Amino acid sequence: DAKTTQPNSMESNEEEPVHLPCNHSTISGTDYIHWYRQLPSQGPEYVIHGLTSNVNNRMASLAIAEDRKSSTLILHRATLRDAAVYYCILSSYFGNEKLTFGTGTRLTIIP
Amino acid sequence: NAGVTQTPKFQVLKTGQSMTLQCAQDMNHEYMSWYRQDPGMGLRLIHYSVGAGITDQGEVPNGYNVSRSTTEDFPLRLLSAAPSQTSVYFCASRRRTENTEAFFGQGTRLTVV
């Protein structure tokens, strides 16, 4: 499976935008980029995913580099409830029955 | 819509005991999987299934058995519990097509003493 690299931790002020980076230099053409987050004492929850184009949903935006070797999860206006560990995961179009988690980025929101 | 339901939420076992962690989903998802999460770590895949009657090993399968007799249920069996199996266990399900999101249960916190 192709690997992803994320910073161990980040801090952001409440009500400010947050940009969470992810490097995936060995991504293949059939790999989707998924983001999940895990709130304290909860199971992971889906945030967003994309293949080539930037994506928006009610939770966040996903910006994908033109060469697809990196991506950025954007939380437009962080709240205290966004404090979580964020995981960037590659999921192949073929054989996507399992997800491989790294250690993720622990996001701290400062009131 | 219940999603993915795991039982029990908490369990304490003695070394050598066996038990089954239950996982059920009501979304008719083909894919189901079990993960464990140790303190400060990401999730590691134990076993997964692509459909009823089909299972395969993940990254850390030793000491665990699974079976999938129905689409809805995917139990995880600890054969002879060891302190190293103290962890939080998560079950997940996902639709086979469209590379869509996975849904996770709330977890089972297992302590082996």
PDB file of C-alpha atoms in Angstrom:
ATOM      1  CA  ASP A   1       0.000   0.000   0.000  1.00  0.00           C
ATOM      2  CA  ALA A   2       1.209   3.497  -0.753  1.00  0.00           C
ATOM      3  CA  LYS A   3       2.209   5.436   2.361  1.00  0.00           C
ATOM      4  CA  THR A   4       1.188   8.842   3.615  1.00  0.00           C
ATOM      5  CA  THR A   5       3.154  11.290   5.761  1.00  0.00           C
ATOM      6  CA  GLN A   6       1.485  13.766   8.110  1.00  0.00           C
ATOM      7  CA  PRO A   7       2.775  16.069  10.866  1.00  0.00           C
ATOM      8  CA  ASN A   8       2.328  14.544  14.304  1.00  0.00           C
ATOM      9  CA  SER A   9       0.506  17.555  15.701  1.00  0.00           C
ATOM     10  CA  MET A  10      -0.842  20.988  14.843  1.00  0.00           C
ATOM     11  CA  GLU A  11      -2.485  23.809  16.732  1.00  0.00           C
ATOM     12  CA  SER A  12      -4.985  26.334  15.508  1.00  0.00           C
ATOM     13  CA  ASN A  13      -7.036  29.141  16.979  1.00  0.00           C
ATOM     14  CA  GLU A  14     -10.762  28.740  17.266  1.00  0.00           C
ATOM     15  CA  GLU A  15     -12.773  30.241  14.386  1.00  0.00           C
ATOM     16  CA  GLU A  16      -9.712  30.363  12.132  1.00  0.00           C
ATOM     17  CA  PRO A  17      -9.120  28.172   9.055  1.00  0.00           C
ATOM     18  CA  VAL A  18      -6.974  25.084   9.467  1.00  0.00           C
ATOM     19  CA  HIS A  19      -4.858  23.499   6.747  1.00  0.00           C
ATOM     20  CA  LEU A  20      -3.806  19.911   7.450  1.00  0.00           C
ATOM     21  CA  PRO A  21      -1.150  18.652   5.010  1.00  0.00           C
ATOM     22  CA  CYS A  22      -0.526  15.121   3.764  1.00  0.00           C
ATOM     23  CA  ASN A  23       2.264  13.843   1.535  1.00  0.00           C
ATOM     24  CA  HIS A  24       1.735  10.743  -0.589  1.00  0.00           C
ATOM     25  CA  SER A  25       4.556  10.782  -3.117  1.00  0.00           C
ATOM     26  CA  THR A  26       4.091   7.102  -4.148  1.00  0.00           C
ATOM     27  CA  ILE A  27       0.382   7.431  -4.896  1.00  0.00           C
ATOM     28  CA  SER A  28      -0.833   5.426  -7.878  1.00  0.00           C
ATOM     29  CA  GLY A  29      -3.320   6.519 -10.490  1.00  0.00           C
ATOM     30  CA  THR A  30      -6.102   4.405  -8.972  1.00  0.00           C
ATOM     31  CA  ASP A  31      -5.647   5.614  -5.376  1.00  0.00           C
ATOM     32  CA  TYR A  32      -8.318   7.778  -3.823  1.00  0.00           C
ATOM     33  CA  ILE A  33      -7.301  10.156  -1.026  1.00  0.00           C
ATOM     34  CA  HIS A  34      -9.494   9.727   2.039  1.00  0.00           C
ATOM     35  CA  TRP A  35      -9.565  11.717   5.258  1.00  0.00           C
ATOM     36  CA  TYR A  36     -10.991  10.431   8.517  1.00  0.00           C
ATOM     37  CA  ARG A  37     -10.952  11.955  11.948  1.00  0.00           C
ATOM     38  CA  GLN A  38     -11.169  10.424  15.388  1.00  0.00           C
ATOM     39  CA  LEU A  39     -12.645  12.440  18.225  1.00  0.00           C
ATOM     40  CA  PRO A  40     -11.594  11.508  21.766  1.00  0.00           C
ATOM     41  CA  SER A  41     -12.951   8.109  22.869  1.00  0.00           C
ATOM     42  CA  GLN A  42     -14.807   7.571  19.589  1.00  0.00           C
ATOM     43  CA  GLY A  43     -14.383   5.533  16.447  1.00  0.00           C
ATOM     44  CA  PRO A  44     -13.025   7.187  13.315  1.00  0.00           C
ATOM     45  CA  GLU A  45     -15.487   9.098  11.180  1.00  0.00           C
ATOM     46  CA  TYR A  46     -15.309   9.898   7.499  1.00  0.00           C
ATOM     47  CA  VAL A  47     -14.529  13.484   6.546  1.00  0.00           C
ATOM     48  CA  ILE A  48     -13.983  13.667   2.790  1.00  0.00           C
ATOM     49  CA  HIS A  49     -12.344  11.925  -0.150  1.00  0.00           C
ATOM     50  CA  GLY A  50     -11.222  12.725  -3.680  1.00  0.00           C
ATOM     51  CA  LEU A  51      -9.325  11.424  -6.679  1.00  0.00           C
ATOM     52  CA  THR A  52      -7.986  14.334  -8.733  1.00  0.00           C
ATOM     53  CA  SER A  53     -10.196  17.389  -8.354  1.00  0.00           C
ATOM     54  CA  ASN A  54     -10.689  19.501  -5.265  1.00  0.00           C
ATOM     55  CA  VAL A  55     -13.735  18.481  -3.256  1.00  0.00           C
ATOM     56  CA  ASN A  56     -16.030  20.304  -0.845  1.00  0.00           C
ATOM     57  CA  ASN A  57     -18.623  19.025   1.586  1.00  0.00           C
ATOM     58  CA  ARG A  58     -20.351  20.332   4.671  1.00  0.00           C
ATOM     59  CA  MET A  59     -17.452  19.371   6.920  1.00  0.00           C
ATOM     60  CA  ALA A  60     -14.365  20.395   4.981  1.00  0.00           C
ATOM     61  CA  SER A  61     -12.590  20.928   1.684  1.00  0.00           C
ATOM     62  CA  LEU A  62      -9.922  18.755   0.119  1.00  0.00           C
ATOM     63  CA  ALA A  63      -7.293  20.384  -2.053  1.00  0.00           C
ATOM     64  CA  ILE A  64      -5.287  17.935  -4.180  1.00  0.00           C
ATOM     65  CA  ALA A  65      -2.007  18.947  -5.808  1.00  0.00           C
ATOM     66  CA  GLU A  66      -1.860  18.754  -9.565  1.00  0.00           C
ATOM     67  CA  ASP A  67       0.706  15.916  -9.446  1.00  0.00           C
ATOM     68  CA  ARG A  68      -1.375  14.229  -6.671  1.00  0.00           C
ATOM     69  CA  LYS A  69       1.714  13.745  -4.516  1.00  0.00           C
ATOM     70  CA  SER A  70       0.214  15.827  -1.727  1.00  0.00           C
ATOM     71  CA  SER A  71      -3.131  17.040  -0.467  1.00  0.00           C
ATOM     72  CA  THR A  72      -4.503  19.423   2.153  1.00  0.00           C
ATOM     73  CA  LEU A  73      -7.585  19.064   4.289  1.00  0.00           C
ATOM     74  CA  ILE A  74      -9.095  22.480   4.969  1.00  0.00           C
ATOM     75  CA  LEU A  75     -11.391  23.187   7.879  1.00  0.00           C
ATOM     76  CA  HIS A  76     -12.782  26.603   7.059  1.00  0.00           C
ATOM     77  CA  ARG A  77     -13.600  27.759  10.572  1.00  0.00           C
ATOM     78  CA  ALA A  78     -12.306  25.531  13.326  1.00  0.00           C
ATOM     79  CA  THR A  79     -14.372  24.986  16.437  1.00  0.00           C
ATOM     80  CA  LEU A  80     -13.457  23.252  19.676  1.00  0.00           C
ATOM     81  CA  ARG A  81     -15.395  20.217  18.422  1.00  0.00           C
ATOM     82  CA  ASP A  82     -12.870  19.824  15.592  1.00  0.00           C
ATOM     83  CA  ALA A  83     -10.135  18.841  18.041  1.00  0.00           C
ATOM     84  CA  ALA A  84      -9.299  15.297  16.945  1.00  0.00           C
ATOM     85  CA  VAL A  85      -6.716  13.093  15.262  1.00  0.00           C
ATOM     86  CA  TYR A  86      -6.969  13.434  11.484  1.00  0.00           C
ATOM     87  CA  TYR A  87      -5.901  10.552   9.263  1.00  0.00           C
ATOM     88  CA  CYS A  88      -4.983  10.810   5.588  1.00  0.00           C
ATOM     89  CA  ILE A  89      -5.410   7.413   3.896  1.00  0.00           C
ATOM     90  CA  LEU A  90      -4.984   6.138   0.354  1.00  0.00           C
ATOM     91  CA  SER A  91      -7.653   3.731  -0.846  1.00  0.00           C
ATOM     92  CA  SER A  92      -7.209   1.966  -4.140  1.00  0.00           C
ATOM     93  CA  TYR A  93     -10.088   1.717  -6.562  1.00  0.00           C
ATOM     94  CA  PHE A  94      -9.120  -1.954  -6.778  1.00  0.00           C
ATOM     95  CA  GLY A  95      -8.876  -3.895  -3.550  1.00  0.00           C
ATOM     96  CA  ASN A  96     -10.413  -1.183  -1.405  1.00  0.00           C
ATOM     97  CA  GLU A  97     -11.772  -3.599   1.161  1.00  0.00           C
ATOM     98  CA  LYS A  98      -9.394  -2.358   3.831  1.00  0.00           C
ATOM     99  CA  LEU A  99      -7.983   0.963   4.990  1.00  0.00           C
ATOM    100  CA  THR A 100      -4.423   1.380   6.272  1.00  0.00           C
ATOM    101  CA  PHE A 101      -4.138   3.972   9.046  1.00  0.00           C
ATOM    102  CA  GLY A 102      -0.974   5.845   9.948  1.00  0.00           C
ATOM    103  CA  THR A 103      -0.537   7.790  13.175  1.00  0.00           C
ATOM    104  CA  GLY A 104      -2.348  10.883  11.873  1.00  0.00           C
ATOM    105  CA  THR A 105      -2.172  14.535  12.947  1.00  0.00           C
ATOM    106  CA  ARG A 106      -3.430  15.510  16.371  1.00  0.00           C
ATOM    107  CA  LEU A 107      -5.201  18.851  15.969  1.00  0.00           C
ATOM    108  CA  THR A 108      -5.524  21.057  19.022  1.00  0.00           C
ATOM    109  CA  ILE A 109      -7.897  24.024  18.892  1.00  0.00           C
ATOM    110  CA  ILE A 110      -7.000  26.969  21.083  1.00  0.00           C
ATOM    111  CA  PRO A 111     -10.005  28.904  22.433  1.00  0.00           C
TER     112      PRO A 111
ATOM    113  CA  ASN B   1     -30.395   3.789  11.175  1.00  0.00           C
ATOM    114  CA  ALA B   2     -28.094   2.133  13.718  1.00  0.00           C
ATOM    115  CA  GLY B   3     -25.001   1.919  11.489  1.00  0.00           C
ATOM    116  CA  VAL B   4     -22.270  -0.261  13.033  1.00  0.00           C
ATOM    117  CA  THR B   5     -22.989  -1.629  16.496  1.00  0.00           C
ATOM    118  CA  GLN B   6     -20.328  -3.169  18.692  1.00  0.00           C
ATOM    119  CA  THR B   7     -20.897  -5.066  21.918  1.00  0.00           C
ATOM    120  CA  PRO B   8     -19.780  -5.007  24.635  1.00  0.00           C
ATOM    121  CA  LYS B   9     -18.411  -1.492  25.120  1.00  0.00           C
ATOM    122  CA  PHE B  10     -16.104  -2.569  27.939  1.00  0.00           C
ATOM    123  CA  GLN B  11     -14.721  -5.956  28.958  1.00  0.00           C
ATOM    124  CA  VAL B  12     -12.169  -7.244  31.443  1.00  0.00           C
ATOM    125  CA  LEU B  13     -10.762 -10.731  30.876  1.00  0.00           C
ATOM    126  CA  LYS B  14      -8.331 -12.893  32.741  1.00  0.00           C
ATOM    127  CA  THR B  15      -5.328 -14.249  30.894  1.00  0.00           C
ATOM    128  CA  GLY B  16      -6.281 -17.427  29.067  1.00  0.00           C
ATOM    129  CA  GLN B  17      -9.996 -16.713  28.860  1.00  0.00           C
ATOM    130  CA  SER B  18     -11.757 -16.615  25.518  1.00  0.00           C
ATOM    131  CA  MET B  19     -14.476 -14.286  24.358  1.00  0.00           C
ATOM    132  CA  THR B  20     -16.226 -12.946  21.283  1.00  0.00           C
ATOM    133  CA  LEU B  21     -16.545  -9.296  20.363  1.00  0.00           C
ATOM    134  CA  GLN B  22     -19.726  -8.696  18.415  1.00  0.00           C
ATOM    135  CA  CYS B  23     -20.129  -6.412  15.405  1.00  0.00           C
ATOM    136  CA  ALA B  24     -23.322  -5.876  13.440  1.00  0.00           C
ATOM    137  CA  GLN B  25     -24.196  -3.482  10.642  1.00  0.00           C
ATOM    138  CA  ASP B  26     -27.570  -2.734   9.104  1.00  0.00           C
ATOM    139  CA  MET B  27     -26.423  -1.045   5.881  1.00  0.00           C
ATOM    140  CA  ASN B  28     -26.020  -4.214   3.798  1.00  0.00           C
ATOM    141  CA  HIS B  29     -22.321  -3.460   3.329  1.00  0.00           C
ATOM    142  CA  GLU B  30     -20.213  -6.158   1.733  1.00  0.00           C
ATOM    143  CA  TYR B  31     -16.917  -5.185   3.399  1.00  0.00           C
ATOM    144  CA  MET B  32     -16.348  -5.511   7.126  1.00  0.00           C
ATOM    145  CA  SER B  33     -13.131  -5.315   9.121  1.00  0.00           C
ATOM    146  CA  TRP B  34     -11.698  -5.356  12.613  1.00  0.00           C
ATOM    147  CA  TYR B  35      -8.997  -3.007  13.897  1.00  0.00           C
ATOM    148  CA  ARG B  36      -7.199  -2.605  17.169  1.00  0.00           C
ATOM    149  CA  GLN B  37      -5.870   0.664  18.522  1.00  0.00           C
ATOM    150  CA  ASP B  38      -3.208   0.800  21.207  1.00  0.00           C
ATOM    151  CA  PRO B  39      -2.587   4.000  23.206  1.00  0.00           C
ATOM    152  CA  GLY B  40      -1.189   6.817  21.081  1.00  0.00           C
ATOM    153  CA  MET B  41      -1.225   4.684  17.934  1.00  0.00           C
ATOM    154  CA  GLY B  42      -3.212   4.514  14.755  1.00  0.00           C
ATOM    155  CA  LEU B  43      -5.551   1.659  13.943  1.00  0.00           C
ATOM    156  CA  ARG B  44      -4.088  -1.678  12.863  1.00  0.00           C
ATOM    157  CA  LEU B  45      -6.066  -4.153  10.777  1.00  0.00           C
ATOM    158  CA  ILE B  46      -6.692  -7.562  12.366  1.00  0.00           C
ATOM    159  CA  HIS B  47      -9.003  -9.365   9.930  1.00  0.00           C
ATOM    160  CA  TYR B  48     -11.367  -8.348   7.188  1.00  0.00           C
ATOM    161  CA  SER B  49     -14.152  -9.806   5.053  1.00  0.00           C
ATOM    162  CA  VAL B  50     -15.337  -8.995   1.545  1.00  0.00           C
ATOM    163  CA  GLY B  51     -18.611 -10.877   1.924  1.00  0.00           C
ATOM    164  CA  ALA B  52     -20.389 -13.694   3.693  1.00  0.00           C
ATOM    165  CA  GLY B  53     -18.183 -16.759   3.902  1.00  0.00           C
ATOM    166  CA  ILE B  54     -15.000 -14.907   2.892  1.00  0.00           C
ATOM    167  CA  THR B  55     -12.413 -13.640   5.383  1.00  0.00           C
ATOM    168  CA  ASP B  56      -8.739 -12.769   5.250  1.00  0.00           C
ATOM    169  CA  GLN B  57      -5.945 -11.739   7.571  1.00  0.00           C
ATOM    170  CA  GLY B  58      -4.803  -8.211   8.114  1.00  0.00           C
ATOM    171  CA  GLU B  59      -1.637  -6.833   9.668  1.00  0.00           C
ATOM    172  CA  VAL B  60      -1.972  -8.335  13.181  1.00  0.00           C
ATOM    173  CA  PRO B  61      -4.121 -11.508  13.012  1.00  0.00           C
ATOM    174  CA  ASN B  62      -2.374 -13.721  15.563  1.00  0.00           C
ATOM    175  CA  GLY B  63      -4.557 -14.697  18.509  1.00  0.00           C
ATOM    176  CA  TYR B  64      -7.805 -13.781  16.773  1.00  0.00           C
ATOM    177  CA  ASN B  65     -10.353 -15.692  14.695  1.00  0.00           C
ATOM    178  CA  VAL B  66     -13.212 -14.404  12.594  1.00  0.00           C
ATOM    179  CA  SER B  67     -16.068 -15.825  10.582  1.00  0.00           C
ATOM    180  CA  ARG B  68     -18.774 -14.223   8.484  1.00  0.00           C
ATOM    181  CA  SER B  69     -21.886 -16.335   8.125  1.00  0.00           C
ATOM    182  CA  THR B  70     -24.179 -13.405   7.303  1.00  0.00           C
ATOM    183  CA  THR B  71     -23.749 -10.028   5.629  1.00  0.00           C
ATOM    184  CA  GLU B  72     -24.752  -8.254   8.836  1.00  0.00           C
ATOM    185  CA  ASP B  73     -22.482  -9.846  11.443  1.00  0.00           C
ATOM    186  CA  PHE B  74     -18.715 -10.137  11.795  1.00  0.00           C
ATOM    187  CA  PRO B  75     -17.688 -11.450  15.240  1.00  0.00           C
ATOM    188  CA  LEU B  76     -14.085 -11.387  16.455  1.00  0.00           C
ATOM    189  CA  ARG B  77     -12.980 -14.247  18.714  1.00  0.00           C
ATOM    190  CA  LEU B  78     -10.095 -14.076  21.140  1.00  0.00           C
ATOM    191  CA  LEU B  79      -8.984 -17.668  21.580  1.00  0.00           C
ATOM    192  CA  SER B  80      -6.844 -17.362  24.729  1.00  0.00           C
ATOM    193  CA  ALA B  81      -6.579 -13.780  25.918  1.00  0.00           C
ATOM    194  CA  ALA B  82      -3.155 -12.325  26.669  1.00  0.00           C
ATOM    195  CA  PRO B  83      -2.213  -8.981  28.290  1.00  0.00           C
ATOM    196  CA  SER B  84      -0.795  -7.897  24.906  1.00  0.00           C
ATOM    197  CA  GLN B  85      -4.353  -7.945  23.563  1.00  0.00           C
ATOM    198  CA  THR B  86      -5.364  -5.129  25.886  1.00  0.00           C
ATOM    199  CA  SER B  87      -6.551  -2.523  23.419  1.00  0.00           C
ATOM    200  CA  VAL B  88      -9.547  -0.737  21.942  1.00  0.00           C
ATOM    201  CA  TYR B  89     -11.173  -2.697  19.140  1.00  0.00           C
ATOM    202  CA  PHE B  90     -13.076  -1.086  16.286  1.00  0.00           C
ATOM    203  CA  CYS B  91     -15.286  -2.716  13.699  1.00  0.00           C
ATOM    204  CA  ALA B  92     -15.927  -1.053  10.350  1.00  0.00           C
ATOM    205  CA  SER B  93     -18.110  -1.645   7.327  1.00  0.00           C
ATOM    206  CA  ARG B  94     -18.057  -0.302   3.818  1.00  0.00           C
ATOM    207  CA  ARG B  95     -19.925  -0.676   0.546  1.00  0.00           C
ATOM    208  CA  ARG B  96     -18.030  -2.703  -2.058  1.00  0.00           C
ATOM    209  CA  THR B  97     -18.481  -0.293  -4.932  1.00  0.00           C
ATOM    210  CA  GLU B  98     -17.774   3.385  -5.490  1.00  0.00           C
ATOM    211  CA  ASN B  99     -14.798   3.679  -3.063  1.00  0.00           C
ATOM    212  CA  THR B 100     -17.064   5.299  -0.517  1.00  0.00           C
ATOM    213  CA  GLU B 101     -16.731   6.000   3.145  1.00  0.00           C
ATOM    214  CA  ALA B 102     -16.233   3.414   5.852  1.00  0.00           C
ATOM    215  CA  PHE B 103     -18.439   3.454   8.929  1.00  0.00           C
ATOM    216  CA  PHE B 104     -16.955   2.606  12.310  1.00  0.00           C
ATOM    217  CA  GLY B 105     -18.464   1.372  15.514  1.00  0.00           C
ATOM    218  CA  GLN B 106     -17.885   3.095  18.841  1.00  0.00           C
ATOM    219  CA  GLY B 107     -15.331   0.554  19.937  1.00  0.00           C
ATOM    220  CA  THR B 108     -14.847  -2.119  22.587  1.00  0.00           C
ATOM    221  CA  ARG B 109     -12.314  -1.363  25.295  1.00  0.00           C
ATOM    222  CA  LEU B 110     -10.739  -4.666  26.342  1.00  0.00           C
ATOM    223  CA  THR B 111      -8.446  -5.150  29.320  1.00  0.00           C
ATOM    224  CA  VAL B 112      -6.689  -8.470  29.882  1.00  0.00           C
ATOM    225  CA  VAL B 113      -5.294  -8.951  33.376  1.00  0.00           C
TER     226      VAL B 113
END
